[in-house]
Coordinates of C-alpha atoms in Angstrom, one line a residue:
M1 CA 5.4 -34.5 76.7
K2 CA 1.8 -34.1 75.3
N3 CA 1.1 -37.7 76.3
R4 CA 2.3 -37.1 79.8
L5 CA 0.3 -33.9 80.1
A6 CA -2.8 -35.8 78.9
T7 CA -2.1 -38.5 81.6
V8 CA -2.0 -35.8 84.3
L9 CA -5.2 -34.3 83.1
A10 CA -6.9 -37.7 82.9
A11 CA -5.8 -38.6 86.4
A12 CA -7.1 -35.3 87.7
V13 CA -10.4 -35.8 86.0
L14 CA -10.7 -39.3 87.3
L15 CA -9.7 -38.2 90.8
F16 CA -12.4 -35.5 90.9
S17 CA -14.9 -37.8 89.3
L18 CA -14.3 -40.5 92.0
F19 CA -14.8 -37.9 94.7
G20 CA -17.8 -36.4 92.9
T21 CA -19.6 -39.7 92.9
Q22 CA -19.4 -39.7 96.7
A23 CA -20.6 -36.1 97.0
S24 CA -22.8 -35.8 100.1
A25 CA -22.9 -33.9 103.4
Q26 CA -19.3 -35.1 103.9
G27 CA -18.0 -33.8 100.6
R28 CA -18.0 -30.4 98.9
F29 CA -16.4 -28.6 96.0
G30 CA -14.8 -25.2 96.2
V31 CA -12.4 -22.6 94.7
I32 CA -8.9 -22.0 96.0
G33 CA -6.4 -19.2 95.5
G34 CA -3.5 -17.5 97.3
M35 CA 0.0 -16.1 97.4
T36 CA 3.2 -18.0 96.7
F37 CA 6.5 -16.8 98.2
S38 CA 9.1 -18.8 96.3
N39 CA 12.9 -18.8 96.0
A40 CA 15.7 -21.1 94.9
E41 CA 16.5 -24.0 97.1
R42 CA 20.1 -23.2 96.5
Q43 CA 20.0 -20.5 99.2
A44 CA 23.4 -18.9 98.5
L45 CA 22.0 -17.5 95.2
N46 CA 18.8 -15.9 96.6
R47 CA 18.7 -12.1 96.5
S48 CA 15.0 -11.9 97.5
T49 CA 11.7 -13.8 97.6
M50 CA 9.6 -13.8 94.5
N51 CA 5.9 -13.1 95.2
K52 CA 3.5 -14.9 92.8
Y53 CA 0.1 -16.6 93.0
H54 CA -1.9 -19.8 92.6
V55 CA -5.6 -20.3 91.7
G56 CA -7.9 -23.3 90.9
V57 CA -10.6 -25.6 92.1
T58 CA -10.7 -28.0 95.0
Y59 CA -12.8 -30.8 96.5
Q60 CA -12.9 -31.8 100.2
L61 CA -13.9 -35.2 101.3
K62 CA -14.3 -35.6 105.1
L63 CA -13.4 -39.0 106.6
P64 CA -13.8 -40.4 110.1
L65 CA -11.6 -39.6 113.1
G66 CA -10.9 -36.0 112.0
F67 CA -9.2 -36.9 108.7
S68 CA -10.0 -35.4 105.3
V69 CA -8.6 -35.6 101.8
Q70 CA -8.6 -32.5 99.6
P71 CA -7.2 -32.7 96.0
S72 CA -7.0 -29.5 94.0
L73 CA -6.2 -28.6 90.3
M74 CA -4.4 -25.3 90.1
Y75 CA -2.5 -22.9 87.9
H76 CA 0.6 -22.2 90.1
V77 CA 3.2 -19.5 89.3
K78 CA 6.5 -19.7 91.1
G79 CA 10.0 -18.5 90.5
A80 CA 13.3 -17.2 92.0
K81 CA 15.3 -14.0 92.1
L82 CA 19.0 -14.9 91.9
S83 CA 22.3 -13.0 92.3
N84 CA 25.9 -13.9 91.4
V85 CA 24.8 -16.8 89.2
I86 CA 27.9 -16.7 87.0
P87 CA 30.6 -18.7 89.0
G88 CA 33.7 -16.7 89.8
A89 CA 32.5 -13.5 88.2
D90 CA 33.8 -10.2 89.7
F91 CA 30.9 -8.1 88.3
T92 CA 27.3 -7.8 89.3
N93 CA 25.0 -10.3 87.6
T94 CA 21.4 -11.2 88.5
S95 CA 18.7 -13.3 86.9
D96 CA 15.0 -14.0 87.4
L97 CA 13.1 -17.1 86.5
T98 CA 9.3 -17.5 86.5
I99 CA 7.4 -20.7 85.7
G100 CA 3.6 -21.3 85.5
Y101 CA 2.6 -24.9 86.3
L102 CA -0.6 -26.9 86.0
E103 CA -0.4 -28.5 89.4
L104 CA -2.2 -31.3 91.2
P105 CA -1.7 -31.3 95.0
V106 CA -3.5 -33.7 97.3
S107 CA -3.9 -32.3 100.8
L108 CA -4.1 -34.9 103.6
Q109 CA -5.5 -33.3 106.7
W110 CA -6.2 -34.2 110.3
G111 CA -7.7 -32.1 113.0
P112 CA -10.6 -32.1 115.6
D113 CA -13.9 -30.5 114.7
L114 CA -14.5 -28.0 117.5
L115 CA -17.9 -27.0 116.2
L116 CA -17.2 -23.3 115.5
F117 CA -13.9 -24.0 113.8
R118 CA -11.5 -26.8 112.9
P119 CA -7.7 -26.5 113.2
F120 CA -5.7 -29.1 111.3
L121 CA -2.3 -30.4 110.2
D122 CA -1.6 -30.7 106.5
V123 CA 0.6 -32.9 104.4
S124 CA 0.4 -32.3 100.6
P125 CA 2.3 -34.3 98.0
Y126 CA 2.0 -32.7 94.5
I127 CA 2.9 -33.1 90.9
G128 CA 3.0 -30.4 88.2
Y129 CA 3.6 -29.8 84.5
G130 CA 5.2 -26.5 83.2
L131 CA 3.0 -24.5 80.9
N132 CA 5.0 -21.3 80.4
N133 CA 8.2 -19.7 81.6
R134 CA 10.1 -16.4 81.5
M135 CA 13.8 -15.6 82.1
D136 CA 15.3 -12.1 82.7
A137 CA 19.0 -11.3 83.3
Y138 CA 21.2 -8.3 84.1
I139 CA 25.0 -8.3 83.7
E140 CA 26.9 -5.2 84.8
N141 CA 28.0 -2.9 82.0
L142 CA 25.9 -4.8 79.4
R143 CA 22.6 -3.8 78.1
P144 CA 19.8 -5.6 80.0
S145 CA 18.5 -8.6 78.0
E146 CA 15.1 -9.0 76.6
P147 CA 12.9 -11.5 78.4
V148 CA 13.4 -15.1 77.1
R149 CA 10.8 -17.8 76.9
N150 CA 12.6 -21.2 77.1
D151 CA 11.4 -23.8 74.6
W152 CA 11.7 -26.4 77.4
S153 CA 14.6 -28.1 75.7
E154 CA 16.8 -27.3 78.8
L155 CA 14.2 -27.3 81.6
N156 CA 12.8 -30.3 83.3
R157 CA 9.1 -29.6 82.6
W158 CA 7.7 -32.0 85.2
E159 CA 7.9 -31.1 88.9
Y160 CA 7.0 -33.1 92.0
G161 CA 7.3 -32.3 95.7
L162 CA 5.8 -32.2 99.2
G163 CA 4.2 -29.5 101.3
V164 CA 3.8 -29.5 105.1
G165 CA 1.7 -27.0 107.0
V166 CA -1.2 -26.1 109.3
G167 CA -4.6 -24.7 108.6
I168 CA -7.9 -23.6 110.1
E169 CA -11.4 -24.1 108.8
I170 CA -14.3 -21.7 109.7
W171 CA -17.7 -22.3 108.2
K172 CA -17.1 -22.4 104.4
F173 CA -13.7 -20.9 104.6
Q174 CA -10.3 -22.6 104.9
V175 CA -6.9 -21.1 105.3
I176 CA -3.7 -23.1 104.9
G177 CA -0.1 -22.0 105.3
R178 CA 2.5 -24.6 104.2
Y179 CA 6.2 -24.9 103.3
N180 CA 6.8 -26.7 100.0
W181 CA 9.9 -28.7 98.9
N182 CA 10.3 -29.3 95.1
F183 CA 12.3 -32.4 94.5
G184 CA 14.7 -33.1 91.6
S185 CA 16.8 -30.7 89.4
L186 CA 15.0 -27.9 87.4
Y187 CA 17.8 -28.1 84.8
G188 CA 20.1 -30.9 83.7
H189 CA 23.7 -31.1 85.0
D190 CA 26.1 -28.4 83.7
D191 CA 29.2 -30.1 82.3
A192 CA 30.7 -26.9 80.7
S193 CA 34.3 -26.2 81.8
E194 CA 33.8 -22.4 81.3
P195 CA 31.0 -20.3 82.7
D196 CA 28.1 -19.9 80.2
T197 CA 26.8 -16.3 80.4
S198 CA 23.8 -16.9 78.2
L199 CA 20.4 -16.9 80.0
V200 CA 20.1 -20.7 79.7
G201 CA 23.6 -21.2 80.9
I202 CA 23.0 -19.0 83.9
M203 CA 19.9 -20.8 84.9
R204 CA 21.5 -24.2 84.2
E205 CA 24.3 -23.4 86.6
A206 CA 21.9 -22.2 89.3
F207 CA 19.4 -25.1 89.1
S208 CA 21.4 -28.2 88.2
R209 CA 22.7 -30.7 90.8
G210 CA 19.5 -31.2 92.6
H211 CA 18.4 -27.5 92.9
N212 CA 14.9 -26.5 92.3
L213 CA 12.2 -24.0 93.5
G214 CA 10.8 -24.1 97.0
G215 CA 9.0 -21.7 99.4
F216 CA 5.9 -20.8 101.3
T217 CA 2.3 -20.7 100.2
L218 CA -0.7 -19.2 101.8
S219 CA -4.0 -20.5 100.4
V220 CA -7.6 -19.6 101.0
S221 CA -10.5 -21.9 99.9
L222 CA -14.2 -21.2 99.7
L223 CA -16.1 -24.5 100.0
F224 CA -19.7 -24.8 98.8

């Protein structure tokens, strides 16, 4: 895992270095941040949207014909609020999961420069590596559990996905709203014949079989 994380960081440094060598009137660095409204892609389990955040650095390289490429390196927190996660249970049971990722999205943009502003379409593939996580659960008639931090033995630490959205650029400011799909399973397949009411068992049941975290992000960048 450490080798893979080192690979991601090295790729990020190389990517920003390559863009940095071309820094000119067509390229500029910046900072990025915003809100993340995430949930479980297994919609039947969602009890509400989890509101978190993302923050990091970015670099915009403008290309001919209205195109631009904008990679970012961010700390991105996302999660899900789940209900009825124990299959067949006739009692109230809820669980929350929060994960903080080191994430590398590459925004591919196209839009006409209208002098005062620039509207654009956005497609952003991304890859991320989990740095920390927290799980909370409540089961009716039982004492609420203490928060648990998974040791990543159950979670798939790597994430990858695709975001699609629209944005507008005015002077040094850029605003992008996009919907993000996170591919792959967050947990491995649950082969247990009986429901597992532990926190890990609850989350494994909720996020195995191709289920992961998805949702909407609203990002604001200040470009220098």
